[in-house]
């Protein structure tokens, strides 16, 4: 399961979710009335933190050990863990590399307008928006017209020292088409529904809504994983925009909704959705996009390397190494791609794998709720929901993964022979899987292993690998040419070229296995059918309760899900459908005036989750299907708060609001929660609001946390300054 570790659902609340005193336009007629509200917003966002090279390029995980007279600078790998990180990061760095420190990441003008047309017992509500962002109509920070720009391009996207490849999904210097087309400008019809009441025989009325609408169920306020985020799809991109409005966060779907009072203290609600929509992620290549292959315009995942075919052809073809070709390879692997034409041509971009989307059905999403109004003023609710997942999972068919089993088998063994368990391939190879695009190099093998999460011990060194290989000659028998066995056996004496020799061994071994098991190395990898899938028919049961304690509103929501897709930690790694329990507890209070504020509201929420029967990931237990992948943990806790300090009439007609927001992953991680162990998002600023409907905001957003977690570091260098002005009428 792809983790949506977008900044939690309300990351930018503290910067922009201060409600304006809208000056609505109202029109009264004999038979109907119209209330019309419009907000115009201009926003600017500036990156205030420089790129973290580990995030933009990947960690080299290597140390220069000297200069060889024939091969230039040579590196010795310190650990295998950075290779795993790099395989992930190389498919997650487009948005980061497009902007440098002090670059404007958003220059956006938007208009949000809504109208409520009422005909007595019936009416029609409509809301829509248009926007334009001039940043994405230009070019990225990488300018190939300069030497520095060409060097940056090669360093970010084609340097094998960083696991580089051709995965940057746009022409050099341009934004990804998804970011350029969607983020640059657009329009969207949001809510558009009829509403009304129908008299019932018992002197009550049934409320009805039909059309594009949001179903507002549940008590969760600041965290994901609740009823509302399961039923509705959200715009995970808008919350990163300066001056966004909370009305834009939850996106409507075509649905029918009814509310029927059963007694004076019990009511029933039900809905049926006529369409399915996925979560709206930031466009591929946009500033806050975390996955180059996910989001509008993102349909590629890079398995291929940036190495020139002619270099490999001299030593890979027929697995008959040519000394001159091998020398070129050993020189190429550990060194940078240069800016001059002769070297940069060796880093040409190979076609990345195009991901196919397996979208969910428009049918089969519905819910039923019962609300209870108690005599003491408390409220309770019971819910039954059937929904389709809005967040995609990465899926590679089991037979396709088995085709790679010999490669995985080999590399897992040499990295960790103590816990090695051999994968069995069927006799006669694999039928029906005959398409593979390019001969696998070490870049491709590590990319595949890294993405599937076949982690090796962090202290595993190159020398350990060599010792494992040379001490188990039966593993090599008939697998690779004797010349490469000799290279490995004499690796100690070859000094700094040893890492490159191991890379060569892995590349040849991978190529041999793929040929052996029925792959035609001259055809396309896309037949592997590696794809994004949205799982269907997730059943959810929920309960809510709200009360008032000591002047504070306290509420809780607990949900139990069946068939929740979570990535497993075994090999082959495929999503498995699990049970999932989420428990939200929150409080909302209005604080008395004090010397710190004239008016203040405080909201806090704790989310806890539990996956029954699941075990945490363990890199030394890769054949246990009960273990979750590193993206999720069986248990976890997250905490968020939003605190607003308001000062009234500081200047004539002007109020000032100081918002504080924090999102903290206390323990564990879960893809749909917005929390990850140790990750913190913090935001603050100031909003100046005039009685006339004019508003100006200035805020800062910062992210920090566990730098050892590759899933956390993807956006930890995206600190930003946000400025916006609004006018409501």
XYZ file of C-alpha atoms in Angstrom:
729
model
C 0.000 0.000 0.000
C 1.255 3.295 -0.938
C 1.569 5.400 2.061
C -0.130 8.817 1.627
C 2.183 10.463 4.003
C 1.040 13.769 2.662
C 1.384 16.315 5.456
C -1.631 15.274 7.663
C -5.065 16.176 6.420
C -4.966 19.590 8.038
C -1.286 20.454 7.775
C -1.956 23.934 6.517
C -4.892 24.653 8.815
C -2.745 26.890 10.946
C -1.827 28.951 7.942
C -5.067 29.356 6.158
C -8.099 27.824 7.826
C -9.220 30.954 9.622
C -12.792 31.632 8.585
C -13.485 35.000 7.061
C -16.389 37.248 7.925
C -17.926 36.909 4.530
C -20.011 39.730 3.144
C -22.549 37.529 1.355
C -24.770 38.819 -1.386
C -28.440 38.053 -0.670
C -31.381 38.386 -3.039
C -35.017 37.999 -1.920
C -37.846 37.336 -4.381
C -41.487 36.387 -3.987
C -40.987 32.635 -4.343
C -37.300 32.079 -3.725
C -34.091 33.552 -2.329
C -30.423 33.450 -3.327
C -27.402 33.667 -1.049
C -24.166 34.082 -2.971
C -20.662 34.030 -1.438
C -17.361 34.494 -3.260
C -13.758 34.462 -2.060
C -10.847 35.644 -4.204
C -7.405 34.530 -3.002
C -3.890 35.396 -4.137
C -1.148 33.283 -2.576
C 2.634 33.012 -2.705
C 4.733 30.145 -1.368
C 8.535 30.270 -1.121
C 10.911 27.428 -0.353
C 13.057 28.540 2.600
C 15.128 25.381 3.065
C 17.849 24.143 0.687
C 17.598 20.743 -0.922
C 18.728 17.858 1.215
C 20.955 15.888 -1.132
C 19.890 12.622 0.420
C 16.321 13.402 -0.585
C 16.953 14.941 -3.997
C 19.755 12.621 -5.106
C 19.736 9.732 -2.677
C 22.442 8.923 -0.196
C 25.655 7.916 -1.910
C 26.346 5.496 0.909
C 29.913 5.490 -0.293
C 33.281 6.907 0.553
C 35.952 7.951 -1.965
C 38.907 5.655 -1.368
C 41.314 7.177 -3.823
C 41.965 7.797 -7.486
C 42.860 4.962 -9.790
C 45.120 5.923 -12.736
C 42.866 4.046 -15.152
C 39.437 4.439 -13.601
C 39.405 7.821 -11.830
C 37.711 8.312 -8.445
C 36.609 5.029 -6.910
C 34.135 4.565 -4.047
C 33.804 1.866 -1.418
C 30.234 1.225 -0.307
C 29.855 1.599 3.457
C 26.538 -0.213 3.694
C 23.825 -1.766 1.590
C 21.039 0.247 3.268
C 21.684 3.432 1.202
C 21.213 1.414 -1.991
C 17.743 0.467 -0.797
C 16.980 4.106 0.030
C 18.217 5.255 -3.362
C 16.034 2.797 -5.231
C 13.036 4.407 -3.523
C 14.175 8.025 -3.685
C 15.026 7.996 -7.378
C 11.287 7.590 -8.011
C 10.369 10.272 -5.479
C 12.494 13.320 -6.211
C 11.049 15.163 -9.219
C 9.177 17.800 -7.219
C 12.126 18.357 -4.924
C 14.624 18.793 -7.734
C 12.429 21.306 -9.555
C 12.890 23.965 -6.841
C 15.893 25.327 -4.986
C 16.048 27.434 -1.815
C 14.188 30.781 -2.130
C 12.409 29.645 -5.284
C 8.728 30.554 -5.532
C 6.923 27.210 -5.427
C 3.424 28.611 -5.879
C 2.102 31.904 -7.249
C -1.593 31.204 -7.294
C -4.742 33.191 -7.972
C -8.053 31.465 -7.254
C -11.745 32.198 -7.006
C -14.139 30.095 -4.912
C -17.818 30.862 -5.279
C -21.006 29.248 -3.969
C -24.721 29.921 -4.241
C -27.714 28.625 -2.294
C -30.981 28.972 -4.220
C -33.935 28.261 -1.932
C -37.563 27.603 -2.943
C -39.087 27.120 0.505
C -38.868 23.407 1.306
C -36.551 22.757 -1.642
C -33.396 24.286 -2.947
C -30.239 23.886 -4.968
C -26.692 24.433 -3.704
C -23.689 24.828 -5.989
C -20.005 25.545 -5.365
C -17.107 25.810 -7.799
C -13.635 27.243 -8.204
C -11.113 28.339 -10.798
C -7.373 28.852 -10.333
C -4.134 29.756 -12.056
C -0.554 29.212 -10.829
C 2.036 30.966 -12.959
C 4.937 28.993 -11.427
C 3.959 25.836 -13.288
C 3.638 27.707 -16.535
C 7.395 28.284 -16.463
C 10.377 25.965 -16.153
C 12.107 24.158 -13.312
C 15.197 25.330 -11.478
C 17.297 22.969 -13.589
C 18.351 24.884 -16.705
C 20.097 22.712 -19.277
C 21.327 25.798 -21.076
C 24.027 26.092 -18.420
C 26.859 23.758 -17.519
C 25.666 23.730 -13.908
C 22.195 22.802 -15.081
C 23.436 19.858 -17.142
C 25.519 18.658 -14.228
C 22.546 18.931 -11.872
C 20.323 17.065 -14.301
C 22.753 14.187 -14.627
C 23.517 14.154 -10.926
C 19.854 13.984 -9.921
C 18.624 11.561 -12.532
C 21.358 9.551 -14.217
C 24.209 9.086 -11.768
C 24.703 5.410 -10.924
C 26.478 6.356 -7.714
C 23.071 7.563 -6.548
C 21.103 4.742 -8.157
C 20.316 7.149 -10.970
C 18.154 6.418 -13.949
C 15.841 8.073 -16.432
C 12.852 8.380 -14.166
C 12.438 12.164 -14.346
C 9.060 12.243 -16.066
C 9.518 15.399 -18.122
C 11.801 16.983 -20.621
C 14.902 18.439 -18.951
C 14.108 21.855 -17.529
C 10.341 21.435 -17.884
C 7.770 20.464 -15.307
C 6.109 17.100 -15.534
C 3.037 17.428 -17.776
C 0.791 16.626 -14.814
C 2.102 19.567 -12.834
C 2.242 21.829 -15.865
C -1.304 21.106 -17.008
C -3.201 20.741 -13.743
C -1.328 22.970 -11.303
C -0.916 25.785 -13.845
C -4.621 26.425 -14.246
C -7.973 24.750 -14.044
C -11.551 24.789 -12.822
C -13.648 22.393 -10.783
C -17.324 22.046 -10.011
C -17.487 21.077 -6.352
C -20.846 20.628 -4.603
C -23.926 20.703 -6.817
C -27.005 19.109 -5.279
C -30.739 19.480 -4.786
C -32.040 19.383 -1.239
C -35.434 19.370 0.354
C -37.890 17.774 2.746
C -40.687 15.281 2.161
C -43.597 15.056 4.665
C -44.067 11.680 6.346
C -47.305 10.210 7.790
C -46.165 10.602 11.417
C -45.982 14.402 11.155
C -42.242 14.299 10.545
C -40.172 15.113 7.493
C -37.529 13.200 5.582
C -34.557 15.282 4.452
C -33.225 14.486 0.983
C -30.112 15.471 -0.996
C -29.324 14.389 -4.555
C -26.245 15.379 -6.540
C -22.554 16.132 -6.042
C -22.101 16.204 -2.261
C -19.878 15.368 0.709
C -21.186 12.899 3.298
C -20.245 14.366 6.693
C -20.181 11.434 9.101
C -18.033 10.821 12.145
C -16.252 12.802 14.852
C -12.617 12.818 13.622
C -11.291 16.377 13.295
C -7.539 16.536 12.690
C -6.477 13.028 11.623
C -7.050 10.713 8.714
C -8.379 7.192 8.988
C -11.891 8.173 10.056
C -15.356 7.740 8.614
C -15.259 10.949 6.586
C -11.960 10.208 4.826
C -13.105 6.681 3.968
C -16.429 7.806 2.500
C -15.185 10.921 0.684
C -12.097 11.595 -1.385
C -9.940 14.541 -0.398
C -7.832 17.062 -2.260
C -4.429 16.343 -0.745
C -2.859 19.014 -2.942
C -5.008 22.012 -2.002
C -4.012 21.910 1.655
C -0.449 22.733 0.603
C -1.566 25.904 -1.167
C -1.293 29.267 0.610
C -4.693 30.625 1.566
C -6.683 27.483 0.856
C -10.225 27.168 2.204
C -11.389 24.134 4.192
C -14.396 23.942 1.861
C -11.965 22.787 -0.839
C -10.489 19.904 1.172
C -13.235 17.268 0.957
C -14.337 16.624 -2.611
C -17.928 15.646 -3.419
C -19.182 12.614 -5.306
C -22.498 11.981 -7.037
C -24.754 10.514 -4.342
C -28.245 10.264 -2.900
C -28.682 10.967 0.823
C -31.680 10.722 3.161
C -32.271 11.471 6.836
C -35.389 10.066 8.530
C -36.453 10.706 12.152
C -37.534 7.385 13.660
C -38.456 8.750 17.089
C -37.918 12.016 18.919
C -34.451 10.820 19.953
C -33.388 8.490 17.125
C -32.811 9.241 13.461
C -31.577 7.191 10.537
C -29.322 8.346 7.706
C -28.365 6.506 4.527
C -26.504 7.247 1.321
C -25.572 5.607 -1.955
C -22.740 6.921 -4.144
C -23.127 6.596 -7.904
C -19.467 7.189 -8.674
C -16.037 6.398 -7.251
C -13.214 8.933 -7.167
C -9.624 8.547 -5.922
C -7.805 10.886 -3.579
C -6.520 13.965 -5.424
C -2.745 13.826 -4.891
C -0.334 16.638 -5.796
C 0.501 16.419 -9.511
C 3.649 14.515 -10.389
C 6.560 16.943 -10.313
C 4.786 19.475 -8.066
C 6.585 20.796 -4.987
C 4.850 18.576 -2.419
C 4.474 15.481 -4.590
C 6.237 12.518 -2.980
C 6.002 9.881 -5.712
C 6.964 10.617 -9.313
C 4.681 7.833 -10.549
C 1.605 8.875 -8.520
C -0.571 11.935 -8.982
C -1.854 13.684 -12.079
C 0.595 13.187 -14.923
C 2.527 10.490 -13.088
C 2.283 7.107 -14.749
C 5.852 5.834 -14.759
C 8.069 3.910 -12.395
C 11.745 3.555 -13.229
C 13.234 0.110 -13.319
C 15.796 0.894 -15.998
C 19.248 2.353 -15.582
C 20.779 5.289 -17.360
C 23.677 3.259 -18.679
C 24.419 3.273 -22.389
C 23.657 0.004 -24.170
C 26.929 0.028 -26.048
C 28.916 -0.076 -22.815
C 27.004 -3.074 -21.518
C 26.961 -4.704 -24.907
C 30.721 -5.194 -24.831
C 30.610 -7.371 -21.747
C 27.015 -8.490 -21.104
C 26.131 -10.025 -24.466
C 26.252 -13.800 -24.253
C 27.738 -13.262 -20.778
C 31.173 -13.238 -22.379
C 33.096 -10.394 -20.737
C 35.367 -8.361 -22.935
C 38.329 -6.858 -21.002
C 37.998 -3.465 -22.665
C 34.268 -3.370 -22.090
C 34.682 -4.412 -18.476
C 37.265 -1.697 -17.939
C 34.826 0.892 -19.273
C 32.104 -0.479 -17.028
C 34.285 -0.378 -13.940
C 35.203 3.199 -14.749
C 31.604 4.168 -15.375
C 29.920 2.592 -12.361
C 31.636 4.483 -9.524
C 32.100 7.877 -11.161
C 29.861 10.812 -12.006
C 28.291 11.450 -15.355
C 30.017 14.546 -16.609
C 28.575 17.639 -18.242
C 30.397 17.296 -21.544
C 28.639 15.642 -24.435
C 30.842 12.559 -24.545
C 30.069 11.649 -20.943
C 26.492 12.825 -20.688
C 25.609 10.707 -23.734
C 26.465 7.680 -21.614
C 23.634 8.682 -19.299
C 20.922 8.676 -21.897
C 17.427 8.172 -20.569
C 15.837 4.807 -21.145
C 12.067 4.438 -21.311
C 10.622 4.057 -17.809
C 7.948 1.519 -17.018
C 4.427 2.855 -17.501
C 2.118 2.090 -14.612
C -1.413 0.966 -15.357
C -4.232 2.055 -13.061
C -6.802 -0.506 -11.993
C -9.583 1.817 -10.902
C -12.425 0.830 -8.611
C -16.030 0.418 -9.729
C -18.550 3.252 -9.629
C -20.976 0.838 -7.993
C -21.143 -0.628 -4.511
C -20.447 2.309 -2.149
C -23.135 2.915 0.471
C -23.720 3.500 4.155
C -26.300 3.376 6.921
C -26.211 5.327 10.207
C -28.328 5.634 13.354
C -28.034 8.734 15.535
C -29.106 8.794 19.185
C -29.860 12.051 21.047
C -29.705 11.423 24.796
C -31.642 13.284 27.483
C -28.469 14.818 28.962
C -27.537 16.386 25.624
C -24.974 13.749 24.626
C -25.044 12.229 21.150
C -24.107 8.761 19.888
C -23.982 7.118 16.482
C -23.667 3.695 14.855
C -22.456 3.273 11.262
C -22.174 0.588 8.595
C -20.258 1.543 5.443
C -19.089 -0.277 2.317
C -16.530 1.722 0.342
C -13.754 1.391 -2.222
C -10.245 2.491 -1.322
C -9.346 6.015 -2.453
C -5.590 5.444 -2.047
C -3.793 3.156 -4.540
C -1.730 0.076 -3.784
C 1.260 -1.035 -5.834
C 0.604 -4.521 -7.173
C 2.960 -6.879 -8.994
C 1.355 -10.215 -9.937
C 2.681 -13.185 -8.021
C 3.952 -14.975 -11.126
C 5.862 -11.885 -12.215
C 7.529 -11.624 -8.820
C 8.413 -15.323 -8.970
C 10.165 -14.648 -12.241
C 12.516 -12.378 -10.316
C 12.848 -14.893 -7.487
C 16.249 -16.228 -8.610
C 17.660 -12.702 -8.607
C 16.140 -11.919 -5.218
C 17.250 -15.352 -4.068
C 20.840 -14.651 -4.966
C 21.108 -11.184 -3.479
C 19.257 -12.036 -0.274
C 21.552 -15.015 0.190
C 24.801 -13.154 -0.258
C 23.603 -10.391 2.044
C 22.209 -12.551 4.831
C 22.944 -16.284 4.387
C 22.048 -17.110 7.984
C 18.389 -16.300 7.402
C 18.288 -17.303 3.759
C 15.407 -19.428 2.495
C 15.455 -20.382 -1.145
C 12.601 -19.498 -3.466
C 11.530 -22.378 -5.678
C 10.994 -21.751 -9.377
C 8.788 -24.122 -11.379
C 10.497 -26.555 -13.696
C 10.804 -25.406 -17.257
C 10.730 -21.736 -16.395
C 7.775 -19.378 -16.411
C 5.261 -19.435 -19.231
C 3.427 -16.366 -20.426
C 5.918 -13.880 -18.990
C 8.228 -13.338 -21.911
C 8.487 -9.569 -22.165
C 11.270 -7.619 -20.531
C 12.546 -4.341 -21.850
C 16.232 -4.147 -21.077
C 18.958 -6.322 -19.670
C 19.057 -5.786 -15.937
C 21.969 -3.878 -14.519
C 22.720 -3.508 -10.837
C 20.645 -0.317 -10.872
C 17.578 -2.257 -11.935
C 18.104 -5.050 -9.456
C 18.532 -2.677 -6.535
C 15.561 -0.618 -7.707
C 13.374 -3.702 -7.801
C 14.624 -4.989 -4.461
C 14.374 -1.574 -2.883
C 10.819 -1.021 -3.988
C 9.696 -4.484 -2.999
C 11.362 -3.845 0.326
C 13.812 -6.735 0.365
C 15.925 -5.090 3.015
C 19.328 -6.410 4.012
C 21.167 -5.853 7.301
C 22.304 -2.261 7.578
C 25.739 -3.432 8.665
C 26.135 -5.676 5.628
C 29.294 -4.588 3.834
C 30.818 -5.366 0.461
C 33.406 -7.574 2.135
C 30.649 -9.584 3.822
C 29.022 -10.170 0.454
C 32.288 -11.279 -1.096
C 32.995 -13.640 1.774
C 29.543 -15.174 1.442
C 29.950 -15.640 -2.289
C 33.457 -17.055 -2.277
C 32.777 -19.356 0.668
C 29.801 -20.926 -1.123
C 31.134 -21.861 -4.576
C 28.152 -24.166 -5.201
C 25.981 -21.065 -5.441
C 28.013 -19.845 -8.395
C 28.263 -23.113 -10.262
C 26.811 -22.585 -13.714
C 25.420 -19.171 -12.857
C 28.030 -16.707 -14.068
C 31.124 -16.994 -16.237
C 34.308 -18.139 -14.581
C 35.908 -14.783 -15.350
C 33.549 -13.040 -12.956
C 34.010 -15.682 -10.294
C 37.733 -15.014 -10.522
C 37.126 -11.284 -10.172
C 35.227 -11.864 -6.953
C 37.719 -14.363 -5.589
C 40.564 -11.935 -6.170
C 38.572 -8.895 -5.118
C 40.721 -8.212 -2.093
C 43.793 -7.790 -4.273
C 41.981 -5.560 -6.751
C 41.668 -2.878 -4.094
C 39.289 -0.036 -4.826
C 37.755 -1.769 -7.848
C 36.153 -4.386 -5.619
C 32.740 -2.645 -5.329
C 32.487 -2.298 -9.088
C 33.336 -5.971 -9.485
C 30.486 -6.896 -7.163
C 28.161 -4.661 -9.185
C 29.286 -6.398 -12.351
C 28.666 -9.791 -10.761
C 25.155 -8.852 -9.685
C 24.327 -7.430 -13.098
C 25.497 -10.499 -14.955
C 23.825 -12.831 -12.470
C 20.529 -11.020 -12.867
C 20.779 -11.095 -16.642
C 21.549 -14.803 -16.635
C 18.577 -15.675 -14.458
C 16.148 -13.642 -16.523
C 17.300 -15.367 -19.702
C 17.132 -18.763 -18.031
C 13.530 -18.330 -16.920
C 11.975 -17.354 -20.198
C 12.564 -13.605 -20.550
C 13.427 -12.106 -23.901
C 15.763 -9.284 -22.949
C 14.977 -7.331 -26.121
C 11.257 -6.890 -25.467
C 9.183 -4.825 -23.089
C 9.038 -4.902 -19.291
C 5.482 -3.613 -19.292
C 4.049 -7.119 -19.674
C 4.962 -7.694 -16.033
C 1.745 -5.756 -15.320
C 3.162 -3.839 -12.385
C 0.274 -1.510 -11.632
C -1.670 0.687 -9.242
C -4.801 -0.891 -7.836
C -7.665 0.577 -5.833
C -9.153 -2.222 -3.727
C -12.921 -2.591 -3.534
C -15.562 -3.541 -0.969
C -13.928 -2.561 2.289
C -16.489 -3.037 5.037
C -16.402 -0.590 7.921
C -18.361 -0.540 11.178
C -18.201 2.541 13.373
C -19.447 4.091 16.588
C -19.268 7.683 17.842
C -20.037 9.495 21.071
C -19.848 13.173 22.031
C -20.409 14.944 25.343
C -19.458 18.082 27.269
C -16.992 17.810 30.146
C -16.042 20.872 32.161
C -16.971 23.255 29.377
C -15.054 21.303 26.712
C -16.670 19.274 23.969
C -15.197 15.749 24.011
C -15.868 13.250 21.235
C -14.674 9.828 20.173
C -14.934 7.712 17.048
C -13.967 4.063 16.720
C -14.027 2.168 13.430
C -13.432 -1.456 12.526
C -12.552 -2.287 8.924
C -12.457 -5.567 7.057
C -10.465 -6.075 3.832
C -8.143 -3.083 4.318
C -5.242 -3.491 1.836
C -1.843 -3.242 3.541
C 1.490 -4.191 2.016
C 3.033 -7.296 3.550
C 6.643 -7.568 4.636
C 7.313 -10.942 3.060
C 8.652 -11.776 -0.388
C 6.982 -11.633 -2.829
C 5.564 -8.376 -1.542
C 1.921 -7.895 -2.456
C -0.948 -6.170 -0.655
C -2.971 -8.358 1.658
C -6.373 -7.406 3.058
C -6.388 -7.048 6.836
C -8.627 -6.015 9.696
C -7.920 -2.486 10.959
C -9.170 -0.718 14.097
C -8.898 3.080 14.394
C -9.813 5.052 17.513
C -10.049 8.857 17.516
C -10.464 10.906 20.704
C -10.645 14.705 20.496
C -11.601 17.812 22.395
C -12.717 21.274 21.321
C -12.836 24.120 23.814
C -13.298 27.885 23.859
C -10.920 29.470 26.366
C -11.698 32.418 28.587
C -10.018 35.763 27.745
C -6.565 36.119 29.296
C -3.492 38.313 29.096
C -2.354 36.146 26.142
C -5.491 36.519 24.011
C -8.898 38.142 23.747
C -10.478 35.005 22.336
C -9.037 31.514 21.889
C -10.095 28.084 20.657
C -8.143 24.884 21.226
C -8.632 21.589 19.394
C -6.621 18.412 20.035
C -6.944 14.848 18.814
C -5.315 11.479 19.493
C -5.531 8.639 16.977
C -4.638 5.049 17.844
C -4.718 2.121 15.433
C -4.319 -1.642 15.662
C -4.026 -4.394 13.020
C -5.110 -7.691 14.636
C -2.830 -10.625 13.864
C -0.127 -8.536 12.205
C 3.540 -8.478 13.158
C 6.028 -5.640 12.563
C 8.444 -5.761 9.650
C 11.658 -7.727 10.108
C 14.297 -7.821 7.364
C 15.460 -11.232 8.636
C 12.021 -12.813 8.297
C 11.096 -12.165 4.690
C 8.924 -15.260 4.237
C 6.365 -14.411 6.933
C 3.093 -13.180 5.357
C 1.878 -11.984 8.773
C 4.493 -9.240 8.867
C 3.579 -5.782 7.602
C 5.847 -3.816 5.302
C 7.864 -0.945 6.731
C 5.197 1.564 5.605
C 2.793 0.365 8.331
C 2.956 -0.949 11.894
C 0.483 -3.183 13.773
C 0.003 -0.512 16.454
C 0.507 3.226 16.500
C -0.401 6.566 18.045
C -0.621 10.043 16.540
C -1.375 13.419 18.104
C -2.442 16.743 16.570
C -3.552 20.088 17.907
C -4.736 23.424 16.541
C -4.692 26.479 18.805
C -5.943 29.892 17.722
C -5.196 33.144 19.607
C -7.338 36.080 18.516
C -6.890 39.770 19.293
C -9.925 41.872 18.461
C -9.862 45.389 17.025
C -6.079 45.715 17.328
C -6.374 48.425 14.710
C -9.633 50.093 13.797
C -11.699 47.377 12.141
C -8.826 44.857 12.203
C -8.577 41.604 14.157
C -5.344 39.589 14.407
C -5.264 35.793 14.721
C -2.167 33.777 15.662
C -2.631 30.083 14.773
C -0.497 27.206 16.072
C -0.635 23.754 14.538
C 1.285 20.537 15.195
C 1.002 17.001 13.850
C 3.169 14.415 15.659
C 3.628 10.723 14.918
C 4.148 9.478 18.465
C 4.612 5.811 17.618
C 4.205 3.619 14.568
C 2.917 4.391 11.081
C -0.247 3.842 9.049
C -0.793 4.824 5.417
C -4.156 6.565 5.874
C -3.546 8.263 9.228
C -1.209 11.142 8.370
C 1.204 9.941 11.071
C 4.622 8.275 10.996
C 6.826 7.462 13.986
C 8.794 10.553 15.044
C 7.612 12.786 12.196
C 6.482 16.278 13.197
C 4.767 18.971 11.144
C 4.581 22.411 12.730
C 3.012 25.604 11.425
C 2.362 29.074 12.750
C 1.838 32.576 11.434
C -0.440 35.593 11.645
C -3.716 36.488 9.966
C -4.988 40.078 9.734
C -8.731 40.238 9.137
C -10.809 43.335 8.395
C -14.527 43.681 8.974
C -14.978 44.516 5.300
C -14.033 40.956 4.283
C -10.361 41.586 3.508
C -7.796 39.207 4.999
C -3.988 38.897 4.817
C -1.946 35.974 6.156
C 1.720 35.202 6.671
C 2.868 31.789 7.911
C 5.704 29.296 8.026
C 5.529 25.525 7.677
C 8.330 23.241 8.884
C 8.749 19.465 8.894
C 11.205 17.341 10.838
C 11.537 13.866 12.293
C 13.353 10.558 11.979
C 16.011 10.972 9.305
C 16.678 7.218 9.241
C 13.197 6.569 7.832
C 13.223 6.903 4.040
C 9.445 7.464 3.992
C 9.770 10.420 6.361
C 12.646 12.222 4.727
C 10.861 12.710 1.403
C 9.424 16.090 2.430
C 11.632 17.069 5.352
C 13.454 19.684 3.313
C 10.236 21.432 2.145
C 9.997 24.146 4.811
C 8.113 27.026 3.255
C 6.962 30.590 3.783
C 3.316 31.147 2.860
C 1.651 34.487 2.139
C -1.896 35.143 0.992
C -4.493 37.859 0.686
C -8.241 37.252 0.446
C -11.313 39.257 -0.248
C -14.772 37.891 0.487
C -17.964 39.321 -0.948
